């Protein structure tokens, strides 16, 4: 199939029906690379469902997911991760009984070069690679400020720390596109502000394109360059933060209270 | 001296001690003691490999008895001499080429593991299409299918008559070397990048897959490796008991293994070893409760099956008071032991 321009990522008319419920209707998105894109909408609008369709957790009822010109609709999640799309989860899904360090190390496994037999025979090729994975994982933990907790069980971390670990783990898969599902949920204002800086920082240092869902308006408006608004599965508006804040449709559907609208 | 070096030396030293003790029993122990020691080793092999699927990958697999059966029959058929086989298979003759093959014990054990692994490969496709209770039921069903096949395929298994008069090849050296080999291989795996991926699947399969781990591939890998060692242990059991029949390795055996790994500590190899040892040794020691007893004026006749009642009670007590078993998910390490010792001497 002909590739449309040079887009990094494209969602074409994604629709997801659960029985009679149309959770997402005709959602389209085009990312050239390097953007910081936001997705907002009231509870149950279908935001997480869009993420699930992109990452292969759900197969869309219709529509396509195009990655660097290739149709990846319906590929299983681990293959999509290997293509360069990583995500975090709204309801945190850490490997609770494993250490913080191990949580990150798991993400390097899919691209391991040594074979299973190298590992079983304890050959140098495997040992060196394991050592490198450990080092890189610790470096990532340092970036998110969790290095001092490397040996702790992930389940024992505080809420905000768990959210940061989710991001570190996703980064470890070396993504080009990072999907963040409500990364600031449960964080206090101070942590939220730090998170915004952090997201901007990793976008630049890891050369990422970021697509994020968030309810915290101040966070989204301050961080994202472009925002899409979803309501009952339909895209009701998109634009810059200023445009969204002044869009009457959005105010009516979502930003009912003016105190949010002024952000 | 680095820690790795120290641990290596300690490991080797404890192996020497273990085999020294085994040698003493071999020379001076009674037949009864030797049988218990063999049982312990075989159950260690079974429990440690079973724990890989249930404890590390977190999948409720209820069919190890199938792979034990397959291993036992494979190995038995390969060590019996053609004349013995001809005399045993009285209803239907054994099919060629099994009827003429005879190989050394060690080759029969490798074949036992291999054939069990081949079976595991084919059933892993239906098994890992489902999860949870469904997976438990599919694996349970497979165990039953194998039992029925052992009864029905008379020209391979000799049907309900089973195979008798196997040579008692299994001795302390075989059983313990294989138990230790199993522990080393499984521990290596668990501590490798592959083992980490398996634990991640146990902890949260959706997240593991989102981090690039292919669940099917890793679950199958664990399942096949587990089946291999179950098959080898089946071969050891066959040449320990010297008589095998379709009713020998039923779901009851699987149930016992489940008790062993749960009581020991699900997800811990150390726990599996402790559980297996307690079970195999305790199973014999508790025989007294099945013999007639006189407590003062009261006479209690021997009640067969009393041991199982006791085991069930122990299981319930452990589940209620120590939900995570004896070790939890912790593993033995020299650091831990030396730490304890130096603390004690202070
Ligand atoms: N697997 C599923 N099966 C059936 N219905 C589903 C499924 N997943 C989501 N839904 C429904 O689809 C709708 C959209 O859900 P979704 O989780 O995408 O909303 P959301 O925008 O992420 O909401 P929130 O802000 O609360 O996270 C909801 O009505 C939800 O109940
Ligand atoms: Mg959501």
Coordinates of C-alpha atoms in Angstrom, one line a residue, chain B residues 43-282:
Chain B
X43 CA 10.7 -35.9 44.4
X44 CA 13.2 -33.0 44.5
X45 CA 13.5 -33.4 40.7
X46 CA 9.8 -33.5 40.3
X47 CA 9.0 -30.6 42.6
X48 CA 11.7 -28.3 41.3
X49 CA 10.7 -28.7 37.7
X50 CA 7.0 -28.5 38.5
X51 CA 7.6 -25.3 40.4
X52 CA 9.0 -23.7 37.2
X53 CA 5.6 -23.7 35.6
X54 CA 3.4 -23.2 38.6
X55 CA 5.6 -21.0 40.9
X56 CA 7.7 -19.0 38.4
X57 CA 5.3 -18.6 35.5
X58 CA 2.3 -18.6 37.7
X59 CA 0.2 -21.1 35.6
X60 CA -1.8 -23.7 37.4
X61 CA -0.6 -26.7 35.5
X62 CA -2.2 -30.0 36.7
X63 CA -0.7 -32.5 34.4
X64 CA 2.8 -33.4 35.5
X65 CA 1.7 -36.9 36.1
X66 CA 1.2 -37.3 32.4
X67 CA 4.8 -36.5 31.7
X68 CA 6.0 -38.7 34.5
X69 CA 3.9 -41.6 33.1
X70 CA 5.3 -41.0 29.6
X71 CA 8.8 -40.9 30.9
X72 CA 8.4 -44.0 33.0
X73 CA 7.0 -46.1 30.1
X74 CA 9.5 -44.8 27.6
X75 CA 12.5 -45.5 29.8
X76 CA 11.1 -48.9 30.9
X77 CA 10.4 -50.1 27.3
X78 CA 13.9 -49.1 26.4
X79 CA 15.8 -50.9 29.2
X80 CA 13.8 -54.2 29.1
X81 CA 15.5 -56.9 27.0
X82 CA 13.7 -58.2 23.9
X83 CA 13.1 -61.6 25.6
X84 CA 11.6 -59.9 28.7
X85 CA 9.3 -57.9 26.6
X86 CA 8.2 -60.9 24.6
X87 CA 7.3 -62.6 27.9
X88 CA 5.5 -59.6 29.3
X89 CA 3.3 -58.7 26.4
X90 CA 1.0 -61.7 26.5
X91 CA -2.2 -60.2 25.3
X92 CA -0.8 -58.3 22.3
X93 CA 2.8 -58.4 21.2
X94 CA 4.8 -55.2 21.5
X95 CA 5.1 -53.3 18.2
X96 CA 8.4 -53.2 16.3
X97 CA 10.9 -51.5 16.7
X98 CA 10.3 -51.2 20.4
X99 CA 10.2 -55.0 20.7
X100 CA 13.9 -55.3 19.7
X101 CA 15.5 -52.2 21.1
X102 CA 17.4 -52.2 24.3
X103 CA 19.6 -49.4 25.4
X104 CA 21.7 -48.5 28.5
X105 CA 19.8 -46.9 31.4
X106 CA 21.3 -43.4 30.9
X107 CA 20.2 -43.3 27.3
X108 CA 16.7 -44.5 28.3
X109 CA 16.5 -41.6 30.8
X110 CA 17.4 -39.0 28.1
X111 CA 14.8 -40.6 25.8
X112 CA 12.3 -40.5 28.7
X113 CA 12.8 -36.7 29.0
X114 CA 12.8 -36.2 25.2
X115 CA 9.6 -38.1 24.5
X116 CA 7.9 -36.2 27.4
X117 CA 9.1 -32.9 25.9
X118 CA 7.7 -33.9 22.5
X119 CA 4.3 -34.6 24.0
X120 CA 4.5 -31.3 25.9
X121 CA 5.3 -29.4 22.7
X122 CA 2.1 -30.7 21.0
X123 CA -0.2 -30.0 23.9
X124 CA 1.3 -26.6 24.7
X125 CA -0.7 -25.2 21.8
X126 CA -4.2 -25.9 23.2
X127 CA -2.9 -25.4 26.8
X128 CA -1.5 -21.9 26.4
X129 CA -4.4 -20.6 24.4
X130 CA -6.2 -20.3 27.7
X131 CA -5.3 -19.2 31.2
X132 CA -6.3 -19.7 34.8
X133 CA -9.0 -22.3 35.6
X134 CA -9.3 -23.3 31.9
X135 CA -5.6 -24.0 31.7
X136 CA -5.9 -26.1 34.8
X137 CA -8.7 -28.1 33.3
X138 CA -6.9 -28.7 29.9
X139 CA -3.8 -30.0 31.7
X140 CA -5.8 -32.1 34.0
X141 CA -7.6 -33.6 31.0
X142 CA -4.3 -34.4 29.4
X143 CA -3.2 -36.4 32.5
X144 CA -6.4 -38.4 32.2
X145 CA -6.0 -38.9 28.5
X146 CA -2.5 -40.3 29.0
X147 CA -3.8 -42.7 31.7
X148 CA -6.6 -43.9 29.4
X149 CA -4.1 -44.4 26.5
X150 CA -1.8 -46.4 28.7
X151 CA -4.7 -48.8 29.3
X152 CA -5.9 -48.9 25.7
X153 CA -2.6 -49.0 23.7
X154 CA -1.9 -52.6 24.7
X155 CA 0.6 -53.1 21.9
X156 CA 2.8 -50.3 23.4
X157 CA 2.1 -50.2 27.1
X158 CA 0.9 -53.8 27.8
X159 CA -2.4 -52.2 28.9
X160 CA -3.6 -52.7 32.5
X161 CA -1.0 -55.4 33.1
X162 CA 1.7 -52.8 33.0
X163 CA 5.4 -53.6 32.9
X164 CA 6.9 -55.8 35.6
X165 CA 10.4 -56.9 36.6
X166 CA 12.3 -53.9 35.6
X167 CA 15.9 -53.9 36.7
X168 CA 16.4 -51.7 39.8
X169 CA 18.9 -49.4 38.0
X170 CA 18.0 -46.3 40.0
X171 CA 20.5 -45.9 42.9
X172 CA 21.5 -43.1 45.0
X173 CA 24.1 -41.8 42.5
X174 CA 21.7 -41.6 39.7
X175 CA 18.8 -40.1 41.6
X176 CA 20.9 -37.5 43.4
X177 CA 23.1 -36.5 40.5
X178 CA 19.9 -35.9 38.5
X179 CA 18.3 -34.0 41.3
X180 CA 21.3 -31.7 41.6
X181 CA 21.6 -31.3 37.8
X182 CA 17.9 -30.3 37.8
X183 CA 18.3 -27.8 40.5
X184 CA 21.3 -26.2 38.8
X185 CA 19.6 -26.0 35.4
X186 CA 16.3 -24.6 36.7
X187 CA 18.1 -22.1 39.0
X188 CA 20.2 -20.9 36.1
X189 CA 17.1 -20.4 34.0
X190 CA 15.2 -18.6 36.8
X191 CA 18.0 -16.2 37.4
X192 CA 18.5 -15.5 33.7
X193 CA 16.9 -12.9 31.5
X194 CA 14.5 -15.6 30.4
X195 CA 13.5 -16.4 34.0
X196 CA 12.9 -12.7 34.6
X197 CA 10.5 -12.6 31.6
X198 CA 8.7 -15.7 33.0
X199 CA 8.3 -14.0 36.4
X200 CA 7.0 -10.9 34.7
X201 CA 4.3 -12.9 33.0
X202 CA 3.4 -14.3 36.4
X203 CA 3.3 -10.8 37.9
X204 CA 1.3 -9.1 35.1
X205 CA 1.0 -10.7 31.8
X206 CA -0.5 -7.7 30.0
X207 CA 2.4 -5.5 31.2
X208 CA 5.0 -8.2 30.4
X209 CA 3.7 -8.3 26.8
X210 CA 3.6 -4.5 26.6
X211 CA 7.4 -4.7 27.5
X212 CA 8.0 -6.9 24.5
X213 CA 7.8 -10.3 26.2
X214 CA 6.1 -13.0 24.1
X215 CA 4.0 -14.9 26.6
X216 CA 3.4 -18.0 24.5
X217 CA 7.0 -18.5 23.7
X218 CA 8.2 -18.2 27.3
X219 CA 5.4 -20.3 28.8
X220 CA 6.0 -23.0 26.3
X221 CA 9.7 -22.9 27.1
X222 CA 9.0 -23.4 30.8
X223 CA 6.5 -26.1 30.1
X224 CA 8.9 -28.1 27.8
X225 CA 11.8 -27.8 30.3
X226 CA 9.6 -28.9 33.1
X227 CA 8.2 -31.8 31.1
X228 CA 11.8 -32.9 30.3
X229 CA 12.7 -33.3 33.9
X230 CA 9.4 -34.8 34.8
X231 CA 10.0 -37.4 32.1
X232 CA 13.5 -38.2 33.4
X233 CA 12.1 -38.5 37.0
X234 CA 9.5 -40.8 35.6
X235 CA 12.3 -43.0 34.2
X236 CA 14.0 -43.0 37.6
X237 CA 10.8 -43.9 39.4
X238 CA 10.1 -46.8 37.0
X239 CA 13.5 -48.3 37.8
X240 CA 13.1 -47.6 41.5
X241 CA 9.7 -49.3 41.9
X242 CA 10.5 -51.8 39.1
X243 CA 6.8 -52.3 38.3
X244 CA 4.7 -49.7 36.4
X245 CA 1.0 -49.7 35.5
X246 CA -1.5 -47.1 34.2
X247 CA -2.9 -46.6 37.8
X248 CA 0.5 -45.7 39.3
X249 CA 0.9 -42.1 38.3
X250 CA -2.6 -40.6 38.6
X251 CA -3.8 -37.2 39.5
X252 CA -3.0 -38.1 43.0
X253 CA 0.7 -37.7 42.3
X254 CA 0.1 -34.3 40.8
X255 CA -1.9 -33.4 43.9
X256 CA 1.0 -34.5 46.1
X257 CA 3.4 -32.4 44.0
X258 CA 1.1 -29.4 44.4
X259 CA 1.1 -29.8 48.2
X260 CA 4.9 -30.0 48.1
X261 CA 5.5 -26.8 46.2
X262 CA 2.7 -24.9 48.1
X263 CA 3.9 -26.0 51.5
X264 CA 7.5 -25.4 50.5
X265 CA 6.9 -22.0 49.1
X266 CA 5.4 -21.4 45.6
X267 CA 8.0 -19.8 43.3
X268 CA 11.0 -20.9 45.4
X269 CA 13.3 -23.7 44.3
X270 CA 14.6 -23.9 47.9
X271 CA 11.0 -24.3 49.0
X272 CA 10.4 -27.0 46.5
X273 CA 13.5 -28.9 47.8
X274 CA 12.4 -28.6 51.4
X275 CA 8.8 -29.5 50.6
X276 CA 10.0 -32.6 48.6
X277 CA 12.3 -33.7 51.4
X278 CA 9.6 -33.3 54.1
X279 CA 7.1 -35.1 52.0
X280 CA 9.2 -38.1 51.0
X281 CA 10.8 -38.5 54.4
X282 CA 7.6 -37.6 56.4

